[in-house]
Short mmCIF file of C-alpha atoms in Angstrom, two decimals:
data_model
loop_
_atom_site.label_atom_id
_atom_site.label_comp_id
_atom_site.label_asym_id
_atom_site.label_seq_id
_atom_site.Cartn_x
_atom_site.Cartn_y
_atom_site.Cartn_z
CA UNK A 209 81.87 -203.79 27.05
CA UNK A 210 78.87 -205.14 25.16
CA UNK A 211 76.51 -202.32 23.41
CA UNK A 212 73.46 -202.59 21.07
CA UNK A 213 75.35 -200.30 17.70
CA UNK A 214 73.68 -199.09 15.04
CA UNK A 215 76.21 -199.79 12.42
CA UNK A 216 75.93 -198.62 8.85
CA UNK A 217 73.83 -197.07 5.95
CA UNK A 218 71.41 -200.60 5.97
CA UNK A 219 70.93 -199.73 9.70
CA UNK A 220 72.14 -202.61 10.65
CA UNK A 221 71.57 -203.00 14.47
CA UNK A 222 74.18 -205.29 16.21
CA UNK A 223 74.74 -206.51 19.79
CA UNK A 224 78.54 -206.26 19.89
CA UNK A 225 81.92 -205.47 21.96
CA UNK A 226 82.64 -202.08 22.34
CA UNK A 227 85.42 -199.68 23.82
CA UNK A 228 84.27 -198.70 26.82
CA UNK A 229 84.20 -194.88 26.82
CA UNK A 230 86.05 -192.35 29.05
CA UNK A 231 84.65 -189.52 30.31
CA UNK A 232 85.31 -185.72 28.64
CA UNK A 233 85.75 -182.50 30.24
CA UNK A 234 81.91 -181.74 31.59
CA UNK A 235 80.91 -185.52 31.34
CA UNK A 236 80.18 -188.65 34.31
CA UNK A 237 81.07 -192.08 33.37
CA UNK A 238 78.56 -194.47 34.76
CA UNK A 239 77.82 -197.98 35.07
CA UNK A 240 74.30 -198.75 33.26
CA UNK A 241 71.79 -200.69 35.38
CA UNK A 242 69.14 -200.18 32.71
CA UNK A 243 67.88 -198.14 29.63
CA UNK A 244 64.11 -197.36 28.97
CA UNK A 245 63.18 -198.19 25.38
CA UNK A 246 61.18 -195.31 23.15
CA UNK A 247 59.54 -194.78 19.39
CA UNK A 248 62.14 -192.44 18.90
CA UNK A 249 64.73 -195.14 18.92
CA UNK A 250 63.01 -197.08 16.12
CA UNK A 251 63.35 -193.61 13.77
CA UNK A 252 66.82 -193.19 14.91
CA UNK A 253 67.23 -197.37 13.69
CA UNK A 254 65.76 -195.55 10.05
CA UNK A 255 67.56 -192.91 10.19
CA UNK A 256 64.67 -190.20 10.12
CA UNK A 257 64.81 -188.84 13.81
CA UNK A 258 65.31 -185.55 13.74
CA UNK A 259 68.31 -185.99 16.23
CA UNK A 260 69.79 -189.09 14.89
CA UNK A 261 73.82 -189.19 15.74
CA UNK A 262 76.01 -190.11 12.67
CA UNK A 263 76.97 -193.70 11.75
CA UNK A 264 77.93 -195.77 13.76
CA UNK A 265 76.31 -195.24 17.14
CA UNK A 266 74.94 -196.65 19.89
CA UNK A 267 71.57 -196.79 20.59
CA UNK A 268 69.44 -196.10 23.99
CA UNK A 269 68.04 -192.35 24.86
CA UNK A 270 67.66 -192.58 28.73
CA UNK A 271 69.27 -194.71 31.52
CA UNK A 272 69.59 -194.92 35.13
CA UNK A 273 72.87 -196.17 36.67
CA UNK A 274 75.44 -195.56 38.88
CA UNK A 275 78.58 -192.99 38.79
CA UNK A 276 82.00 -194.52 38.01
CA UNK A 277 84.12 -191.70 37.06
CA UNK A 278 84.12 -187.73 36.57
CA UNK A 279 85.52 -185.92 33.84
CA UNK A 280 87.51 -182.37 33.79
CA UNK A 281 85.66 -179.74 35.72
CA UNK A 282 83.14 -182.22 37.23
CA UNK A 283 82.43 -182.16 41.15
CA UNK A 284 78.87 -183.57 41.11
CA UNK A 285 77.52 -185.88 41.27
CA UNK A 286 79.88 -187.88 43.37
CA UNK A 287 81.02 -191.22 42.58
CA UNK A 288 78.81 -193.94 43.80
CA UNK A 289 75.31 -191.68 43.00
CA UNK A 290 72.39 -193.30 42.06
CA UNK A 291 71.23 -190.95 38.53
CA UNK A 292 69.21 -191.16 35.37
CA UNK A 293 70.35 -189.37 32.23
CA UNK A 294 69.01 -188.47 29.30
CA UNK A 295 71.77 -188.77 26.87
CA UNK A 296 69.78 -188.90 23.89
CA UNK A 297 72.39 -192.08 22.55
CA UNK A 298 74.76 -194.24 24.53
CA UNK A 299 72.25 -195.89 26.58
CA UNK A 300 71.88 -199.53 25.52
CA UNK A 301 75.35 -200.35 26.65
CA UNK A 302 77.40 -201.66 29.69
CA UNK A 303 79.18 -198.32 30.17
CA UNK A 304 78.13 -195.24 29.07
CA UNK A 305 79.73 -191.08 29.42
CA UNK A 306 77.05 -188.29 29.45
CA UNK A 307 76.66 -184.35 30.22
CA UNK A 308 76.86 -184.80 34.39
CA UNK A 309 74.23 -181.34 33.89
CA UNK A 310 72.08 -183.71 32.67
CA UNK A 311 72.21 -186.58 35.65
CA UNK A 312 69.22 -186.09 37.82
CA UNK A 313 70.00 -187.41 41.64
CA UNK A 314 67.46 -191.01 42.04
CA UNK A 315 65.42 -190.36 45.12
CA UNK A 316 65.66 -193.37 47.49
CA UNK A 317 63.63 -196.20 47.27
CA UNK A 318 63.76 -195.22 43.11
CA UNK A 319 64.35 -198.81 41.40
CA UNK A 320 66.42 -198.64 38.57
CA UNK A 321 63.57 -199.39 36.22
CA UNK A 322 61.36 -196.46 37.25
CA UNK A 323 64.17 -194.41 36.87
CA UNK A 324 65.05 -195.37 32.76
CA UNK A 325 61.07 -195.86 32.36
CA UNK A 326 60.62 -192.04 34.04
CA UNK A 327 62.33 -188.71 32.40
CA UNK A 328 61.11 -188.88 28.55
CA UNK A 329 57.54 -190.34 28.96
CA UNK A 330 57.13 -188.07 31.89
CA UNK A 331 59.05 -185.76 30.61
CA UNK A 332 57.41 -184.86 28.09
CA UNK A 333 53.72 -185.26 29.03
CA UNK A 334 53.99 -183.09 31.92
CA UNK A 335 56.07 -180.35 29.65
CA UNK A 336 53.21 -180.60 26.87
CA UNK A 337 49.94 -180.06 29.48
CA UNK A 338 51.36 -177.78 31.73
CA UNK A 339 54.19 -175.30 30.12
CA UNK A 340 52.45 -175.69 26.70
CA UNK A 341 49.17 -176.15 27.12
CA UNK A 342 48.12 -174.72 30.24
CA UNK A 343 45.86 -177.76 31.40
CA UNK A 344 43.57 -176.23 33.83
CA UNK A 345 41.06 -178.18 36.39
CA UNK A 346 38.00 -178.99 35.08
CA UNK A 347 38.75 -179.23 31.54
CA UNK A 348 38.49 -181.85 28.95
CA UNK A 349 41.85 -183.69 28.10
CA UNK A 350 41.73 -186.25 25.47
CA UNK A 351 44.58 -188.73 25.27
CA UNK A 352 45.23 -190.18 21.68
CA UNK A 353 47.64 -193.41 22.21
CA UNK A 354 46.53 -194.05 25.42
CA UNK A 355 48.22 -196.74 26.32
CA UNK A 356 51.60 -196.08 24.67
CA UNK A 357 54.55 -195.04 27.04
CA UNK A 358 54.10 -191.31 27.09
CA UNK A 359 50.19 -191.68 26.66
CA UNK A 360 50.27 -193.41 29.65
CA UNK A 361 51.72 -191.00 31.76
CA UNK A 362 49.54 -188.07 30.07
CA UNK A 363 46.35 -189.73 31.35
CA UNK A 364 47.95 -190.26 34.63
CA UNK A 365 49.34 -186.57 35.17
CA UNK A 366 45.94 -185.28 33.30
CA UNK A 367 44.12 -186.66 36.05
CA UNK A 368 46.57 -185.64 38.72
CA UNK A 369 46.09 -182.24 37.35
CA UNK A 370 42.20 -181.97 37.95
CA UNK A 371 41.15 -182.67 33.86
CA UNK A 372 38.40 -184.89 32.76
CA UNK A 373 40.55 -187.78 30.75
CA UNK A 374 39.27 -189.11 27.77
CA UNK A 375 41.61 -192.35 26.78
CA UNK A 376 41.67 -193.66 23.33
CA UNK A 377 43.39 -196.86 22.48
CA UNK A 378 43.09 -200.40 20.72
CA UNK A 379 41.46 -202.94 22.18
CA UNK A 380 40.50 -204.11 25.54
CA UNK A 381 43.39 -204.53 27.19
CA UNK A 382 45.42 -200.78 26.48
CA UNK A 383 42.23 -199.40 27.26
CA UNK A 384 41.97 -200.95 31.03
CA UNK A 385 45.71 -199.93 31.36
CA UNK A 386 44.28 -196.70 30.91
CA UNK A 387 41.36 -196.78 33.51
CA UNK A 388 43.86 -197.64 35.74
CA UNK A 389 46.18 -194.87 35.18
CA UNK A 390 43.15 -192.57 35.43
CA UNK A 391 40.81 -192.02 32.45
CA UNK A 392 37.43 -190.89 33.06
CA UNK A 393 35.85 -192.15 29.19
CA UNK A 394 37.47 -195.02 27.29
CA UNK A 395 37.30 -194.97 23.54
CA UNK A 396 38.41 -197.72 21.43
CA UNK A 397 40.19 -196.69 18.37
CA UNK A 398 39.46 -199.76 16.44
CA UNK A 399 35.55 -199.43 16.69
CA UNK A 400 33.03 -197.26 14.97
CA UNK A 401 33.31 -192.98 14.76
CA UNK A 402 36.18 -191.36 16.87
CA UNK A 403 35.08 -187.70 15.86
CA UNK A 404 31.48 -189.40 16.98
CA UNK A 405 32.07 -190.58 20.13
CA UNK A 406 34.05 -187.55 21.25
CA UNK A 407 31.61 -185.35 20.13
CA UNK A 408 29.03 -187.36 22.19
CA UNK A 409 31.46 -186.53 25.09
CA UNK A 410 31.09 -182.69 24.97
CA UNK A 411 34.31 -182.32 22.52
CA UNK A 412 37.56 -182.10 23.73
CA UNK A 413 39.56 -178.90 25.48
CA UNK A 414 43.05 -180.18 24.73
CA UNK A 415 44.52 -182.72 22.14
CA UNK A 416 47.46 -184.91 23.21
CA UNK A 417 48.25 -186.30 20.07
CA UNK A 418 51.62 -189.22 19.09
CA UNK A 419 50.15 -191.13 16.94
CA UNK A 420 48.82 -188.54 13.85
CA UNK A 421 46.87 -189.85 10.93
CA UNK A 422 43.62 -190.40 10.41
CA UNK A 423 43.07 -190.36 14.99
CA UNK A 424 43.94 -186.74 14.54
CA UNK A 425 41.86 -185.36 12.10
CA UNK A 426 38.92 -186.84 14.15
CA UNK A 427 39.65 -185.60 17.23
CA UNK A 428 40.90 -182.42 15.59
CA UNK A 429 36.53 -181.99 14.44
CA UNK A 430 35.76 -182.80 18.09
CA UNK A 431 37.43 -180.07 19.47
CA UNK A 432 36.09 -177.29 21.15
CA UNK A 433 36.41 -173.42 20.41
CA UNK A 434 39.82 -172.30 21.87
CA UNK A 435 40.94 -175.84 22.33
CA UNK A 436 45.08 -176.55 22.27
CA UNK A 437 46.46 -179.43 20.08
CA UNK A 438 49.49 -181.13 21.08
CA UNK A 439 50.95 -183.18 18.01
CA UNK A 440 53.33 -185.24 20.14
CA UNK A 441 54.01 -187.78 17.45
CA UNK A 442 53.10 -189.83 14.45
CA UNK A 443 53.12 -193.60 15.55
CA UNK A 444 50.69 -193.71 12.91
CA UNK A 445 53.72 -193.05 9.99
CA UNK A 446 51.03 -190.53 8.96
CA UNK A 447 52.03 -186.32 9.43
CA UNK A 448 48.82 -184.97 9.39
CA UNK A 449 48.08 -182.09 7.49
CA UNK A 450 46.46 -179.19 9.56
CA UNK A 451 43.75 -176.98 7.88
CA UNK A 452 44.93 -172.87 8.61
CA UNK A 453 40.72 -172.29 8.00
CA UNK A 454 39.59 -174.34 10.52
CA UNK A 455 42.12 -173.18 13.08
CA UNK A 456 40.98 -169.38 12.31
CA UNK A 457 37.18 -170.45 12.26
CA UNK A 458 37.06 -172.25 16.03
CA UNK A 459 39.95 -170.34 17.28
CA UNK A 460 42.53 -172.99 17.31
CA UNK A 461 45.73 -173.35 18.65
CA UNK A 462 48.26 -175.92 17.56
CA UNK A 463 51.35 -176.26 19.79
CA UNK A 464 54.50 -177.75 18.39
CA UNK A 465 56.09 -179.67 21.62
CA UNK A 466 59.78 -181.41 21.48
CA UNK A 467 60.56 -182.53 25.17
CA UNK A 468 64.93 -183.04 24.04
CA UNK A 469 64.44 -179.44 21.93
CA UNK A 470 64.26 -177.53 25.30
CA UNK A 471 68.04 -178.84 26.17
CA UNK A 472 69.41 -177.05 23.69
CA UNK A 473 67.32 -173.73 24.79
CA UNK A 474 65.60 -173.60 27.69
CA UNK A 475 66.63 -176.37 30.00
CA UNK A 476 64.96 -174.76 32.93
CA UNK A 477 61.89 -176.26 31.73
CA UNK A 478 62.97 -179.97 31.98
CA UNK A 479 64.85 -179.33 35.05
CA UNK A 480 61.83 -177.55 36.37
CA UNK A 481 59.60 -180.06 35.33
CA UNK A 482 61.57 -183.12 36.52
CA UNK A 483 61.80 -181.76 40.26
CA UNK A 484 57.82 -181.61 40.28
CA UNK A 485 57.82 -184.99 38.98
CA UNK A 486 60.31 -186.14 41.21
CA UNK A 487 58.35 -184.60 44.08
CA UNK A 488 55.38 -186.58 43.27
CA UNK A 489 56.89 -189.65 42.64
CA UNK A 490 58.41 -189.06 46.28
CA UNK A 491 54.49 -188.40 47.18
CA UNK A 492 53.58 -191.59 45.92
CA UNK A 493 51.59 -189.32 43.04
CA UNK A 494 52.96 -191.22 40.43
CA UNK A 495 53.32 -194.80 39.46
CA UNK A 496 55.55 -196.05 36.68
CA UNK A 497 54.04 -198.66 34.48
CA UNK A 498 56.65 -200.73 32.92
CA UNK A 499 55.24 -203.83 30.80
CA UNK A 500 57.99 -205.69 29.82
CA UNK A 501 61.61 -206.05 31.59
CA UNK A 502 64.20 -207.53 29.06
CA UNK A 503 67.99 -208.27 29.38
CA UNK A 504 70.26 -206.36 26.49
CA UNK A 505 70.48 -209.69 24.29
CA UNK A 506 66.92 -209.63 23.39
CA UNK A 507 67.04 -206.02 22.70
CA UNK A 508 65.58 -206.16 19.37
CA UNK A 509 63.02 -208.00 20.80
CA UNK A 510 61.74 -204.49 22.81
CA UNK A 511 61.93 -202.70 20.23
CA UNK A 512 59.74 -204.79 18.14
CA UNK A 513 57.18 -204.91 21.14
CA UNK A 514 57.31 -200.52 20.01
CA UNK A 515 56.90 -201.40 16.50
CA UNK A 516 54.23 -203.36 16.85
CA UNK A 517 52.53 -201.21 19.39
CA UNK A 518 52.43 -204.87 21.64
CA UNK A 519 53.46 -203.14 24.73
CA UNK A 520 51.68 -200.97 27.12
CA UNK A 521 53.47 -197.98 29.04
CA UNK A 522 57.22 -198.83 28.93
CA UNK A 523 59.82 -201.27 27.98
CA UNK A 524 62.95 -201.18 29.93
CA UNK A 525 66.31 -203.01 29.13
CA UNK A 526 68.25 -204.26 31.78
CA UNK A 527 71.59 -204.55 31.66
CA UNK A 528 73.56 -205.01 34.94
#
């Protein structure tokens, strides 16, 4: 089979032949129709992901496909079901074997693409604003990144969830990407005073943060007294630093938030989580936004689309 392998210490990344795996006791075998793309990937490519498998490996984190095979002990799901998985590796390949715990049943009429571009982005927006942060109706919800594939989907389940949405994101384009998914106030990150214009907003009652640097510590001033502040990320390359007075002097909470950490300890909250999600997808609530589709020879070419922050939402990789 072909795969996309991450090869040696020069992280190499190769499109290449590949045995094609067999599933293990507890594992599916399934056919990959396509694999979502993430910034995560591009750390694992470095080597600095804090989850990155040992050399070599191959890349993807989520897929959607079809069952082929079951390992020991596996009943369900059957051969022939439609599922996506979050493997966390594996994905960018023809064939791939994963945890069957982890394959979540694709509700009909689910394309393929929705289902790679849906658990992490999500995933992990709706785990950060509801379990963490307790969004609640009526408050303020600003959305650093806007128009990056998990900011996307925070300013469309912000909304969904009653909060005023303040979007900020570069340029003209990202930033009507976010009207469109629901933002009340648009902000462009590339012009004038961030902490400024937020504060000429009212401030901000939760911080959904993956990009870090110098975009947090301005919304980070803007916030309100008991505000929550999500760090999500650091697109940026920038871990920002977070000042213990300032927390203690506005009341302040800061709340760590790993969407793949809860597998290992709670993984009632992403199954939870994914069969709301799943419900309003079903309810037409939700709306995927995919920017670019690409076949798994021009992988590299996604990924550079994440490096360069080019895309909008998510960038899929088909693959059969």
């Amino acid at each position: 089979m072909r795969a996309i392998i991450v090869r040696d210490q020069l992280r190499n990344v190769t499109l290449a032949d590949a045995p094609e795996p067999q599933p293990g006791p507890g594992e599916i075998q399934m056919r990959i129709a396509a694999c979502g793309l993430n910034f995560a990937d591009l750390l694992m490519i470095k080597g600095t992901y804090q989850d990155t498998p040992d050399l070599p490996f191959i890349l993807g984190m989520e897929v959607a496909g079809e069952v082929t095979a079951l390992g020991e002990g596996v009943t369900s799901p059957a051969v022939g079901t439609r599922v996506a998985v979050f493997g966390g590796q594996g994905g960018l390949a023809e064939i791939g074997c994963f945890p069957a715990d982890r394959a979540v049943v694709l509700p009909d009429g689910m394309s393929m693409t929705d289902a790679a571009a849906f658990q992490i982005a999500y995933g992990t927006s709706h785990v950060a604003l509801d379990h963490r942060a307790r969004l609640q109706p009526g408050e303020t919800l600003c959305v650093l990144g806007a128009a990056g594939g998990v900011g996307l989907t925070a300013v469309e389940l912000g909304k969904l969830m009653g909060a005023r949405v303040i979007a900020v994101a570069r340029g003209a384009d990202k930033l009507r990407a976010a009207e469109e998914a629901g933002a009340d106030h648009l902000i462009d990150a590339t012009e004038g005073d961030l902490r400024g214009a937020l504060k000429a907003l009212g401030g901000l009652d939760v911080l959904y943060d993956p990009v870090g640097g110098e975009q947090w510590k301005a919304a980070f001033r803007a916030a309100r007294p008991e505000a929550r502040l999500l760090p999500i990320g650091f697109a940026s390359g920038e871990v920002p630093q977070i000042p213990a007075n300032h927390l203690l002097v506005k009341n302040l909470s800061v709340l760590g938030m790993y969407w793949g950490g809860y597998m290992a300890f709670r993984p009632e909250v992403i199954t939870d989580s994914l069969k709301v999600l799943l419900g309003w997808y079903r309810a037409g609530k939700l709306r995927p936004h995919v920017s670019h589709i690409l076949p798994l020879d021009r992988t590299e070419e996604g990924l550079e689309l994440l490096r360069s922050r080019a895309s909008t939402g998510k960038v899929v990789i088909e693959i059969g």
